[in-house]
PDB file of C-alpha atoms in Angstrom:
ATOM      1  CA  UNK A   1       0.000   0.000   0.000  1.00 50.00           C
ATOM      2  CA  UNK A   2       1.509   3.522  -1.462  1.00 54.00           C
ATOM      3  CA  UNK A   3       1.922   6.212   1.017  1.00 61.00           C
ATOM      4  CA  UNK A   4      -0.970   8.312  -0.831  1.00 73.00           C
ATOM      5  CA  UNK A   5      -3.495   5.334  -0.528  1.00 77.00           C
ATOM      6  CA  UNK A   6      -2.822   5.621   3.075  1.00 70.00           C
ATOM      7  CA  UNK A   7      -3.284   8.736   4.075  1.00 71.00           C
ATOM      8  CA  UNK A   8      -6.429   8.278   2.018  1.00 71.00           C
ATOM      9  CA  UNK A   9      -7.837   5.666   3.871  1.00 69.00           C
ATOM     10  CA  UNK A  10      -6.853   7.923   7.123  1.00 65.00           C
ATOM     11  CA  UNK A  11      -8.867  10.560   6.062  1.00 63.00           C
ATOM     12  CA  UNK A  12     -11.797   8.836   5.279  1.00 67.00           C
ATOM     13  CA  UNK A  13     -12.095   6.968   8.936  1.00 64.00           C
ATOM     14  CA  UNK A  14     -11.350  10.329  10.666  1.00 63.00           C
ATOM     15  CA  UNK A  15     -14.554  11.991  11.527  1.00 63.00           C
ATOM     16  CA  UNK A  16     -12.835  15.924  11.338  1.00 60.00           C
ATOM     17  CA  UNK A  17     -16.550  17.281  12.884  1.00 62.00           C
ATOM     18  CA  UNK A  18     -16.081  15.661  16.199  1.00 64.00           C
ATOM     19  CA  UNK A  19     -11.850  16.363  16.296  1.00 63.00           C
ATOM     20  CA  UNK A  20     -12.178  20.569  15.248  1.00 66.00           C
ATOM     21  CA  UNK A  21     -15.078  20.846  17.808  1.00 62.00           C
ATOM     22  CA  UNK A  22     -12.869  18.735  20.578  1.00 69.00           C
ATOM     23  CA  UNK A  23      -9.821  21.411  19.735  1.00 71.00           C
ATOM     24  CA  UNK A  24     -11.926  24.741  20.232  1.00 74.00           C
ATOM     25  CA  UNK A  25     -11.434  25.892  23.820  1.00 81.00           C
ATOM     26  CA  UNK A  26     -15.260  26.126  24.289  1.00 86.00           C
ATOM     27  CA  UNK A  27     -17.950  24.808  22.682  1.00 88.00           C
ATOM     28  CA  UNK A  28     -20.552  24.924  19.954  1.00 88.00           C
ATOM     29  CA  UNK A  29     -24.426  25.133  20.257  1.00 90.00           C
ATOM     30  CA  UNK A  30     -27.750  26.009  18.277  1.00 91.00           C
ATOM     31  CA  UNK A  31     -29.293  29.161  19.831  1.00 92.00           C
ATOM     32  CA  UNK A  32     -33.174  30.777  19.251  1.00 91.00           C
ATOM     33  CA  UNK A  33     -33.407  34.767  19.950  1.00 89.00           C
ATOM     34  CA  UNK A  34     -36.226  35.608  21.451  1.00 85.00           C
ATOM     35  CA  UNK A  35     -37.516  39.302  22.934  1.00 83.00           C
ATOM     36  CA  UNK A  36     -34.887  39.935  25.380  1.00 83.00           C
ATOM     37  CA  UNK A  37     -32.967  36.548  25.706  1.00 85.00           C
ATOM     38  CA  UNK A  38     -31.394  33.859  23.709  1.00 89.00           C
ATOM     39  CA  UNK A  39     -32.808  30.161  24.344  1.00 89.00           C
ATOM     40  CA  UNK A  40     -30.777  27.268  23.989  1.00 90.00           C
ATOM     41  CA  UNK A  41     -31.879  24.591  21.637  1.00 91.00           C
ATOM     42  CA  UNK A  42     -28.846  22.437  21.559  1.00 89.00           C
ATOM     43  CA  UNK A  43     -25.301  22.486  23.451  1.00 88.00           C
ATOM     44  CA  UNK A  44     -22.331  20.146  23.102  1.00 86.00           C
ATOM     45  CA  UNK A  45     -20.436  19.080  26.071  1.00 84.00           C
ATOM     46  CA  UNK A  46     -17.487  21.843  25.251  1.00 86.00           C
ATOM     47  CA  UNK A  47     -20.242  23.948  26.723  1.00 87.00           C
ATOM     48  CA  UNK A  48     -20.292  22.698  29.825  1.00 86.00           C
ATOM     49  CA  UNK A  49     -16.023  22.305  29.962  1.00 85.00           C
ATOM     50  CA  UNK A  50     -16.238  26.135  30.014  1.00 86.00           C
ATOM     51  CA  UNK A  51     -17.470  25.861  33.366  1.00 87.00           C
ATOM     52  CA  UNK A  52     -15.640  25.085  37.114  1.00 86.00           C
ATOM     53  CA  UNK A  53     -16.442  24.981  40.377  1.00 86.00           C
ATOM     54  CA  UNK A  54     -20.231  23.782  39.707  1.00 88.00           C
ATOM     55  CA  UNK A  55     -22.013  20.648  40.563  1.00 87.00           C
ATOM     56  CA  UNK A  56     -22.506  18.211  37.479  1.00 85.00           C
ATOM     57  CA  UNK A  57     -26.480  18.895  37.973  1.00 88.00           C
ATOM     58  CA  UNK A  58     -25.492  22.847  37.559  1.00 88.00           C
ATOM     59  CA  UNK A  59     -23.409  22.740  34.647  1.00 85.00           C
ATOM     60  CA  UNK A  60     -26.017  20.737  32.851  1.00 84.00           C
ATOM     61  CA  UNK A  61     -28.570  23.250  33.233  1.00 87.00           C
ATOM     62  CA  UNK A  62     -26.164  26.453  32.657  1.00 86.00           C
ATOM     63  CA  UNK A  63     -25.180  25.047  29.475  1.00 81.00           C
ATOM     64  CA  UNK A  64     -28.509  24.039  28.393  1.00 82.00           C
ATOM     65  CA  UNK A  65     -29.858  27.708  29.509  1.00 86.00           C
ATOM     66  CA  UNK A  66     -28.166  30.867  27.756  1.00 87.00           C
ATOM     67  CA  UNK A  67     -29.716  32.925  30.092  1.00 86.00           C
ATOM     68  CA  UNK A  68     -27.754  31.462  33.032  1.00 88.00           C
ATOM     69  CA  UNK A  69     -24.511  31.215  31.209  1.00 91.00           C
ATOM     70  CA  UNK A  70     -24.063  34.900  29.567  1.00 93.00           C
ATOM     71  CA  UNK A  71     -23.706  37.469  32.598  1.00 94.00           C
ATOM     72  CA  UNK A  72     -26.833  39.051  32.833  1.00 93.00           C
ATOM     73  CA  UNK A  73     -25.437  42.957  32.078  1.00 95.00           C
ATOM     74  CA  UNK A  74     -24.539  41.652  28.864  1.00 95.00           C
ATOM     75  CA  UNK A  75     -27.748  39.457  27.740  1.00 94.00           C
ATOM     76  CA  UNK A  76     -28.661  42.616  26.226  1.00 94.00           C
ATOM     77  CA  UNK A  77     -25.842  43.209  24.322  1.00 95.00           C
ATOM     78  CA  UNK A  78     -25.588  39.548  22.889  1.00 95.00           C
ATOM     79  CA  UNK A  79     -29.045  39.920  21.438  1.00 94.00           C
ATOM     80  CA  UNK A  80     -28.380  43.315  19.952  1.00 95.00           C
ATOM     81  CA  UNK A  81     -25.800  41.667  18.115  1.00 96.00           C
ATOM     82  CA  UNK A  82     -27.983  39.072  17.122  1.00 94.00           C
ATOM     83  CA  UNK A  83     -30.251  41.179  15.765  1.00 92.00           C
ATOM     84  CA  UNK A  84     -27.996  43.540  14.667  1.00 95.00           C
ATOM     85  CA  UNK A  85     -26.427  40.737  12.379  1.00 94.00           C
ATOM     86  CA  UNK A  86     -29.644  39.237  11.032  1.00 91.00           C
ATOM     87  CA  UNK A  87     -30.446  42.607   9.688  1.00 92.00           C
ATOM     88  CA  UNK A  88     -27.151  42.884   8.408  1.00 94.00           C
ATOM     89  CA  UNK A  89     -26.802  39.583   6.745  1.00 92.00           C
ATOM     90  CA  UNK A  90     -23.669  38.629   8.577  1.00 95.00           C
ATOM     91  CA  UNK A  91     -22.702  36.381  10.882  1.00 96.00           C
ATOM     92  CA  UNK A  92     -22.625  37.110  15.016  1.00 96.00           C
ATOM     93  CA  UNK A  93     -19.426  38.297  16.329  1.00 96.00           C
ATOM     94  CA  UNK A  94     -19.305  39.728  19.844  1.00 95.00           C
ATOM     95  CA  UNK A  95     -17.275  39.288  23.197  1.00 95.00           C
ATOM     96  CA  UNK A  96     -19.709  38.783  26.126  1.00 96.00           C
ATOM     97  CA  UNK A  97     -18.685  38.053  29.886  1.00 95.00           C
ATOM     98  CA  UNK A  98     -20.662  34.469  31.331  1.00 93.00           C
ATOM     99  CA  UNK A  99     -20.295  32.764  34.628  1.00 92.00           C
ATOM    100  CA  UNK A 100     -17.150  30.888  34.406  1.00 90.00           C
ATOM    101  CA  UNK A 101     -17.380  29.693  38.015  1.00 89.00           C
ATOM    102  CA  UNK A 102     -19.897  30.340  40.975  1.00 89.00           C
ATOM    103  CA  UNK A 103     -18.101  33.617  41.907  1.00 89.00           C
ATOM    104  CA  UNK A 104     -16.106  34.590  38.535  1.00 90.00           C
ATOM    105  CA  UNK A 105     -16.754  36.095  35.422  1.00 92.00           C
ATOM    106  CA  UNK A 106     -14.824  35.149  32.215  1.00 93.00           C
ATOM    107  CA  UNK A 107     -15.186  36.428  28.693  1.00 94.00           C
ATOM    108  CA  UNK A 108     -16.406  34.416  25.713  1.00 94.00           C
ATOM    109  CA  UNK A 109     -16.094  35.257  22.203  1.00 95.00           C
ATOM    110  CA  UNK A 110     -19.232  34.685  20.280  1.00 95.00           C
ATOM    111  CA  UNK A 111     -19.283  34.051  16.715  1.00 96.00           C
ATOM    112  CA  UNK A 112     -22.313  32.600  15.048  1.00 95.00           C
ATOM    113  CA  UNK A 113     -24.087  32.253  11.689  1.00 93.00           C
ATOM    114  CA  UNK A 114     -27.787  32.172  11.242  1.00 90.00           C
ATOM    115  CA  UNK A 115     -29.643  29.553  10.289  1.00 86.00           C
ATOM    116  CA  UNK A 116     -32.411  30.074   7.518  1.00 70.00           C
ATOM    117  CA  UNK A 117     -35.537  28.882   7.718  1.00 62.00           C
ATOM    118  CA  UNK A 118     -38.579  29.668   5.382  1.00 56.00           C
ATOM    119  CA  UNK A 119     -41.463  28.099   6.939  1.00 62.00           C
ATOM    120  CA  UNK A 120     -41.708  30.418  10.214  1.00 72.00           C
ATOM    121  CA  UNK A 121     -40.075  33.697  11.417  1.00 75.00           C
ATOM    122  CA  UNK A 122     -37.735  32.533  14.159  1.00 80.00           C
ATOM    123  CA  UNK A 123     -34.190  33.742  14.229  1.00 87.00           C
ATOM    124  CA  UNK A 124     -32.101  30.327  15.036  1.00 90.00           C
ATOM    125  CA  UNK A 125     -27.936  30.634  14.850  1.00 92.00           C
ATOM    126  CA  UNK A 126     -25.501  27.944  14.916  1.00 92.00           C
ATOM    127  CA  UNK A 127     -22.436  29.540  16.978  1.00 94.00           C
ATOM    128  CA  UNK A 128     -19.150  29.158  18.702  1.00 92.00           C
ATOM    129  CA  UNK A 129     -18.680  29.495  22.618  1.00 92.00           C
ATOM    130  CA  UNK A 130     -14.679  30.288  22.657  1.00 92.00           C
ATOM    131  CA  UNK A 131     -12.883  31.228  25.785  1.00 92.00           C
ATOM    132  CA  UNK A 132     -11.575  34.576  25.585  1.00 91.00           C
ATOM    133  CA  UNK A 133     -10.261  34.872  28.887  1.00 83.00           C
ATOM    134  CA  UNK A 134      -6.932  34.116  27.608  1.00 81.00           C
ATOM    135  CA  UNK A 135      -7.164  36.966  24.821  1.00 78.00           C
ATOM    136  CA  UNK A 136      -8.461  39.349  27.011  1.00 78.00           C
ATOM    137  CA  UNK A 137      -5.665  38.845  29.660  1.00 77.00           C
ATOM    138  CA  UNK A 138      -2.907  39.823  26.610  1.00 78.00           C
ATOM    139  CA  UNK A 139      -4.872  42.691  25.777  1.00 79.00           C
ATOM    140  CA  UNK A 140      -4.896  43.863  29.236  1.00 81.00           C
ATOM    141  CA  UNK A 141      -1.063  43.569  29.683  1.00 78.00           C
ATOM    142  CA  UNK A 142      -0.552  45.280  26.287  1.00 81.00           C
ATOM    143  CA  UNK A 143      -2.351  48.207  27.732  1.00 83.00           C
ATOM    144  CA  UNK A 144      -0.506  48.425  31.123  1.00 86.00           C
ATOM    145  CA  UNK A 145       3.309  48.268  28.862  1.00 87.00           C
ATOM    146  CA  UNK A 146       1.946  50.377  26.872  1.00 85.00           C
ATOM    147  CA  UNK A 147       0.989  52.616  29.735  1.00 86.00           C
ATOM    148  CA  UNK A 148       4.602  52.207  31.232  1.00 84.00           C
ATOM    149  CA  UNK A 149       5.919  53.302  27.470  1.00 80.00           C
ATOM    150  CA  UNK A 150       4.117  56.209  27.540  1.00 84.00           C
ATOM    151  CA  UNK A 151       4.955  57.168  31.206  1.00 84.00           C
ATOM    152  CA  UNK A 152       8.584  56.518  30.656  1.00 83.00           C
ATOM    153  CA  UNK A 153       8.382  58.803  27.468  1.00 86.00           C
ATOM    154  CA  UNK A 154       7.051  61.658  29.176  1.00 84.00           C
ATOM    155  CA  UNK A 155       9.799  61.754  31.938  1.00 77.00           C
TER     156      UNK A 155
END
């Protein structure tokens, strides 16, 4: 068997959907907008890894429940955007802070692409949960050197 035929054989036993959506560092899930909240329709486990600190029976229901993941302040943000990119015609992009443990906020980056349907008027997305706590932590030192810079240039 040639090297090629190989790999070939590889690739088609390899199911890539289940392996990219292990990788993220969050999760994926289908989401409905409603009024003033976003309902959950369907949540992966990479969901509930986003989560510490909370009983099994407590992470099942925050990642089954938008509203008790995304930190309340910014529920109203998150469907802004939602709206905001339906009218638009492009796909949900947004930072949002959610309840990372009992007593800590983290940030999540949101990114999310509608889902049509013709039959009824509801506004479903497919979208990515993706720690951002990480990202937001870099940003935050690059402002403090960059604070320093600008200190030490004006002595």
């Amino acid at each position: 068997m040639g090297h090629s035929e190989l790999e070939a054989q590889i690739m088609r036993k390899i199911d890539w959907g289940d392996i990219l959506v292990d990788l993220l560092p969050g999760g994926v899930g289908i989401y409905e907008l409603g009024e003033r909240e976003i309902t959950t329709l369907y949540a992966n486990e990479g969901i509930a890894r986003l989560l510490e600190g909370y009983s099994e029976e407590d992470v099942r229901e925050i990642s089954r429940h938008a509203d008790r993941l995304i930190y309340e302040k910014d529920m109203p943000i998150l469907v802004e955007e939602v709206r905001l990119a339906e009218k638009e015609g492009r796909p949900v992009d947004c930072n949002v802070r959610y309840h990372r443990s009992p007593n800590t906020v983290g940030w999540l980056w949101i990114r999310g692409e509608q889902i049509k349907k013709r039959d009824d008027n509801r506004t479903i997305f497919f979208a990515l949960l993706i720690d951002a706590n990480r990202q937001k932590a870099l940003e935050q030192d690059l402002l403090i050197q960059q604070e320093r810079y600008r200190i030490l240039e004006d002595t």
